[in-house]
Coordinates of C-alpha atoms in Angstrom, one line a residue:
X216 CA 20.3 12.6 18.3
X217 CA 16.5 12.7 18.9
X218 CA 14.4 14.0 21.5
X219 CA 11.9 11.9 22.8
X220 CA 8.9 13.1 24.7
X221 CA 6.2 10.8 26.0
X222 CA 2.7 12.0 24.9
X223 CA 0.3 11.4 27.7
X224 CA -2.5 10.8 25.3
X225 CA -3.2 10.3 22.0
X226 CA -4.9 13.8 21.1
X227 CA -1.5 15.2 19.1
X228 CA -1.1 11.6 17.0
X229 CA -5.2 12.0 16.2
X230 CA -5.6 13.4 12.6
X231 CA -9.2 12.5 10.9
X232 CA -8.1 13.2 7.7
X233 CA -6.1 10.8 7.5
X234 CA -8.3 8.2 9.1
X235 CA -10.9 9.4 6.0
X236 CA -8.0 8.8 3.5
X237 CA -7.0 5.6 4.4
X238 CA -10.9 4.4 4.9
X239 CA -11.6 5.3 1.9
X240 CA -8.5 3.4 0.3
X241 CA -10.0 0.3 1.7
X242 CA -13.3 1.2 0.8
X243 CA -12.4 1.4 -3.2
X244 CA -9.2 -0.5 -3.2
X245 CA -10.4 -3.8 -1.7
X246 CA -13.6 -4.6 -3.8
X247 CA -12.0 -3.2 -6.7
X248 CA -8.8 -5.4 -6.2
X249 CA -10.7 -8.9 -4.9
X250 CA -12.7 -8.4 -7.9
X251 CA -9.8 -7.7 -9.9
X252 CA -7.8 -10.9 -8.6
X253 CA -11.4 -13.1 -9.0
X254 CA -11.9 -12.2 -12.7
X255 CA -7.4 -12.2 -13.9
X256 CA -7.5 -15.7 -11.9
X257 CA -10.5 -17.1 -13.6
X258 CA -11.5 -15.3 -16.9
X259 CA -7.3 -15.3 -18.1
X260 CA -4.9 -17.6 -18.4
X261 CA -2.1 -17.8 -16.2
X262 CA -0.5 -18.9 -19.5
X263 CA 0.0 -14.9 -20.1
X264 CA 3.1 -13.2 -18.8
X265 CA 0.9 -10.1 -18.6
X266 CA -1.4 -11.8 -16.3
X267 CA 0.6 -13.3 -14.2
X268 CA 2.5 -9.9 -13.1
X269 CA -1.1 -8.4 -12.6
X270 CA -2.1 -11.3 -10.4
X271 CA 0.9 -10.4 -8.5
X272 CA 0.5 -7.0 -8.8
X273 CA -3.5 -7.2 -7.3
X274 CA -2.1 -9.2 -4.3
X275 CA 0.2 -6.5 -3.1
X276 CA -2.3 -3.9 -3.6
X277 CA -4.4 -5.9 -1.4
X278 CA -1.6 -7.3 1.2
X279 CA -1.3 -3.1 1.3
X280 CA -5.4 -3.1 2.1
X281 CA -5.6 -5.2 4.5
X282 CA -2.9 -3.3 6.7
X283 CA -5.2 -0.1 6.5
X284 CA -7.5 -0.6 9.4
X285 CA -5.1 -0.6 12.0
X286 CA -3.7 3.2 10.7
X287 CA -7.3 3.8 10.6
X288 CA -7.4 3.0 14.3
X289 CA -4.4 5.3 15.0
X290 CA -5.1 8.1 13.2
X291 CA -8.9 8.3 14.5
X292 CA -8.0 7.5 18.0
X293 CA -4.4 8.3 18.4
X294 CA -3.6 5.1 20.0
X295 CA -1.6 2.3 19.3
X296 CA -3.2 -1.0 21.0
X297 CA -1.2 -3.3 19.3
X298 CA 2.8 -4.7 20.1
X299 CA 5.6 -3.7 18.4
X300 CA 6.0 -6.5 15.9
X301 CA 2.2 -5.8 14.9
X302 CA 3.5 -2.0 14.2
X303 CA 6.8 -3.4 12.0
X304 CA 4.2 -5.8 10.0
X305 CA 1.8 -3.2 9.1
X306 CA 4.6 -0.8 7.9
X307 CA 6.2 -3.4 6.0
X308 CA 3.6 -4.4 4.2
X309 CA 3.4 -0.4 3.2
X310 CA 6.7 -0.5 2.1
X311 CA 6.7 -4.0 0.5
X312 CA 3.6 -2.7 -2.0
X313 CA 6.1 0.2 -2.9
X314 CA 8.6 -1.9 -4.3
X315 CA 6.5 -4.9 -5.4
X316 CA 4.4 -2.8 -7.0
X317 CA 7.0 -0.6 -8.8
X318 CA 9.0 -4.2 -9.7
X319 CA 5.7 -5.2 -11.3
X320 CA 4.3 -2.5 -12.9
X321 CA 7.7 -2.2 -14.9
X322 CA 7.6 -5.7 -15.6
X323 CA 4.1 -5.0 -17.0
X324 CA 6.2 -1.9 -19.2
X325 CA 8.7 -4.5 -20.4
X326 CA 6.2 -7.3 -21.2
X327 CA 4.4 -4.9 -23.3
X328 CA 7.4 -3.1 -25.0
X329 CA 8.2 -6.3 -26.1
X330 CA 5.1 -7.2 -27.4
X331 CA 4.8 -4.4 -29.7
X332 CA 8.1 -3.6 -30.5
X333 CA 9.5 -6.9 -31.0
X334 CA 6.5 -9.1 -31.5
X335 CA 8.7 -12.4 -33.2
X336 CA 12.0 -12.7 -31.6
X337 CA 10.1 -11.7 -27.8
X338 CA 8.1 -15.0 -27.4
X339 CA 10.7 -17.3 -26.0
X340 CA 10.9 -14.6 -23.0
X341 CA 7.4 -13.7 -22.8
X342 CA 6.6 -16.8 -21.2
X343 CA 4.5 -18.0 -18.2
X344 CA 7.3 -19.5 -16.6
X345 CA 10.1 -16.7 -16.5
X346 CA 7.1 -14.1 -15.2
X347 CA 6.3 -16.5 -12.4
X348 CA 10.7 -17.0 -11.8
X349 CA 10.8 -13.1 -12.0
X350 CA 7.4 -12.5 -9.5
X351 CA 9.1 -15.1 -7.3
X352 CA 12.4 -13.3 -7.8
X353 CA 10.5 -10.0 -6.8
X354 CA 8.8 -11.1 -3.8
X355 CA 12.3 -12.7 -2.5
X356 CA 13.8 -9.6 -3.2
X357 CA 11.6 -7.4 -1.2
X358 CA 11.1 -10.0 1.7
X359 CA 15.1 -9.8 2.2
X360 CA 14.9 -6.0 2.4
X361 CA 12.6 -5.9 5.2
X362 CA 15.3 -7.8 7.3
X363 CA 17.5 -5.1 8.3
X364 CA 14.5 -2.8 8.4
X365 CA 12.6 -4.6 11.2
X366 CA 16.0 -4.9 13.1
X367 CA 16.7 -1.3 12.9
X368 CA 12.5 -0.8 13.5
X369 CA 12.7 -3.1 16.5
X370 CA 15.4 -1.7 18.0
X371 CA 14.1 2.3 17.9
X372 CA 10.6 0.6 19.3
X373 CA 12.3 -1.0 22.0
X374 CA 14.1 2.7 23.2
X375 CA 11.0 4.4 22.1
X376 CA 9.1 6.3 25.6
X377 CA 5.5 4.7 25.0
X378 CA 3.6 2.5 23.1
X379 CA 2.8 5.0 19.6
X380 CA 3.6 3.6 15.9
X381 CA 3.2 5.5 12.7
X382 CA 4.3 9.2 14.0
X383 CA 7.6 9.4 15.7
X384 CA 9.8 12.6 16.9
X385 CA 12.8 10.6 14.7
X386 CA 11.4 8.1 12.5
X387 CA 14.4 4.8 12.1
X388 CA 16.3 5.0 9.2
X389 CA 18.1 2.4 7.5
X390 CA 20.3 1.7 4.3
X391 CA 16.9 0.6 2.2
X392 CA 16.3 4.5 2.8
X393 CA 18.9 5.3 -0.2
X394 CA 18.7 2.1 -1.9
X395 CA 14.6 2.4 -2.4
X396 CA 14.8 6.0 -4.2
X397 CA 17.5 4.4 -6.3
X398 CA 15.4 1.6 -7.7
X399 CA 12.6 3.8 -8.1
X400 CA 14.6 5.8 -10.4
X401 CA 16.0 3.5 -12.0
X402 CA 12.6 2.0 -12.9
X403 CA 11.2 5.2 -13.9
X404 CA 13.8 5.9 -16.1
X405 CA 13.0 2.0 -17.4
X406 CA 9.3 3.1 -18.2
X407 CA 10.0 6.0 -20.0
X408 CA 12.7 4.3 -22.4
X409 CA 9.6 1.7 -22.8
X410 CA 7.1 4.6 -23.1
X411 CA 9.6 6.5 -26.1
X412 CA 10.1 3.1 -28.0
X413 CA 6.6 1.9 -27.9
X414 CA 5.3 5.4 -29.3
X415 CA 8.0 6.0 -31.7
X416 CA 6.8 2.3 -32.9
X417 CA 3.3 3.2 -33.1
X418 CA 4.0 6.3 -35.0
X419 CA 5.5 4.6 -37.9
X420 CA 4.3 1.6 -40.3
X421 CA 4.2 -1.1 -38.5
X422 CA 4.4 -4.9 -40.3
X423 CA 1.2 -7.3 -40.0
X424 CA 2.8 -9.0 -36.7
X425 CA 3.0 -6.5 -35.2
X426 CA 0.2 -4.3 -35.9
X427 CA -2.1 -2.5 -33.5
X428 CA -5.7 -2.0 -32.8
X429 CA -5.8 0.1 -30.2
X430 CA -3.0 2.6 -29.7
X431 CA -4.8 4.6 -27.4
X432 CA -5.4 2.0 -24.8
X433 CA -1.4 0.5 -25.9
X434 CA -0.4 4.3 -24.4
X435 CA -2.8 4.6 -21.6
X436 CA -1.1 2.2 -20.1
X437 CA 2.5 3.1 -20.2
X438 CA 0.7 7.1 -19.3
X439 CA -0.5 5.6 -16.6
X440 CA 2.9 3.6 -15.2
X441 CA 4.8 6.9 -15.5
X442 CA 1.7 8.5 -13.3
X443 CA 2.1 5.7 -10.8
X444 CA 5.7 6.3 -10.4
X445 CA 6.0 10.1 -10.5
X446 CA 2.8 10.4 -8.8
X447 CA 2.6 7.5 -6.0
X448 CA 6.0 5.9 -5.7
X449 CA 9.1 8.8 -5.7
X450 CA 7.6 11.2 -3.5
X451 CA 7.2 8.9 -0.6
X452 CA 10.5 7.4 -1.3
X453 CA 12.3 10.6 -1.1
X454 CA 10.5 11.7 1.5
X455 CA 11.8 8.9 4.4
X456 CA 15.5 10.0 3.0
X457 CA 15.1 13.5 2.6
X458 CA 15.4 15.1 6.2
X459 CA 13.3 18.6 5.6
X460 CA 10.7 16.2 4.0
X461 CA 9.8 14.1 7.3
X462 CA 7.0 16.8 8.2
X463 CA 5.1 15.8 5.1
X464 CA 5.6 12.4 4.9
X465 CA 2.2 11.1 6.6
X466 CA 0.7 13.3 3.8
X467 CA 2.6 11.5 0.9
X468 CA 1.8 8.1 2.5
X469 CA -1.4 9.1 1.7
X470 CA -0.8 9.7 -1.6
X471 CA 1.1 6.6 -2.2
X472 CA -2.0 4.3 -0.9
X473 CA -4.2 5.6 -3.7
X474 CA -2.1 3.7 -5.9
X475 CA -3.9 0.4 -5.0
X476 CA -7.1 2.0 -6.0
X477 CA -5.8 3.0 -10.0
X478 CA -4.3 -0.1 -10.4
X479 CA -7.5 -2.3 -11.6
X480 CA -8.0 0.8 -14.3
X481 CA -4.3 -1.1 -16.0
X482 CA -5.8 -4.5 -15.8
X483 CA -8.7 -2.8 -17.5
X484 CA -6.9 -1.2 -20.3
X485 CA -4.8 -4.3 -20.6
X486 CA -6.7 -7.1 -21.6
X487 CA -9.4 -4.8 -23.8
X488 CA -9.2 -6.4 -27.6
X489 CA -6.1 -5.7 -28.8
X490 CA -4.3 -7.7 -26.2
X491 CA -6.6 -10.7 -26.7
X492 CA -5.9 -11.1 -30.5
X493 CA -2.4 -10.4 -29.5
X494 CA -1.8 -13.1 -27.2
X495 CA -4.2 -14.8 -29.6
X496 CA -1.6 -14.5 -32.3
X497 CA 1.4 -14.9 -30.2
X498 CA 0.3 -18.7 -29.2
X499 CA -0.8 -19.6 -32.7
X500 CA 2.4 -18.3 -33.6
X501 CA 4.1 -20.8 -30.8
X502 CA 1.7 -23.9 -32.4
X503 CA 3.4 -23.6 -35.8

């Protein structure tokens, strides 16, 4: 059972920190990501299963941006000026990146462990048209999970003593609270099998198909997917289930948002050289 007690102001929901944090995740994550999104949409083709989970990817990141401003508000005022439904769409667009962006970014593993591991027998699934089926897949996926969440949201709002959003007494919980720290997992664990199998194939000889450039960039990447999940993605996730957690999750909320602000450093590394001639020889490969 929970508590509630009506705050008279906004003075103990104030916390300019974290107005600073999350200013400063729009400050660097937007340009950086409409940039990003300008140059993957006209500099690459959409040909590319690569690109096409990055263009996906860059539009989370920024659907995640855009809902900054208000927790900006709240944290540098401590007041909530908005309705309920306004406070369930900005934290479901928090939560959708989350899980977008973890679908994506392991999409982006798999797309490259294939590339390198199995450069020949991978091209009829590295196609255009199964990464836009399994970004459409994704973002169905995700939209269906916030279903029960806004019921359960809308209902604690409605009993809730005063108009507040972001910092409750007893923050809802609902079933996506075990069933998100299970797919993180289990895509963590996905991205380091990918990780092993893509250096244990760069250590070795590798045939003329299937030969690198750059296998420093080729790990930076799959270095830097481990880093978004053990970094950005599980600790937020266990925090909303675990219960002795709940005093740091604002904290690791945080955390999580930076995420939007390294993700333009993997569309970097991923379309220096190497991936060019690759996809280069991939759709010479497919003209023969």
């Amino acid at each position: 059972m929970c508590n509630f007690t009506v705050r008279e102001n906004g003075t103990e929901m104030k916390n300019p920190a974290y107005a600073v944090v999350f200013g400063s995740v729009i400050a660097v994550g937007l340009p950086l990501n409409a940039l990003s999104l300008c140059i993957l949409l006209c500099c690459h083709s959409l040909n590319s299963p690569s690109t096409v989970y990055m263009v996906n990817l860059a539009v989370s990141d920024l659907l995640l941006v855009i809902s900054l401003p208000m927790r900006v508000y709240f944290y540098a005022t401590g007041t909530w000026p908005l309705d309920n439904i306004a406070c369930i769409c900005v934290t479901m667009l928090f939560r959708n990146n989350i899980r977008s962006s973890a679908f994506f970014i392991t999409f982006i593993c798999v797309d490259r462990l294939l590339a390198v591991v199995y450069p020949l027998r991978s091209r009829h699934l590295r196609t255009s048209s199964k990464a836009w089926k399994a970004a459409a897949f994704v973002w169905l996926l995700v939209l269906a999970m916030n279903i029960p969440e806004s019921v359960i949201f809308t209902r604690f709002l409605n009993t809730y003593p005063g108009p507040s959003c972001f910092e409750f007494q007893c923050p809802p919980r609902s079933a996506m609270a075990y069933i998100q720290p299970g797919l993180v997992f289990t895509m963590l664990a996905v991205n380091i099998v990918c990780t092993v199998m893509v250096s244990w194939t760069l250590n070795r000889r590798l045939n003329d198909s299937a030969r690198v450039d750059n296998k420093v960039n080729v790990m930076l990447i799959f270095v830097m997917n481990l880093i978004m999940f053990t970094v950005f993605f599980l600790p937020v996730s266990m925090g909303v289930l675990i219960e002795r957690w709940r005093p740091a999750l604002t904290p690791l909320i945080c955390l999580a948002s930076l995420n939007c602000c390294l993700d333009p450093l993997l569309y970097y590394f991923s379309f220096d050289g190497f991936w060019r001639r690759k996809e280069d020889v991939d759709s010479s490969l497919g003209r023969e």
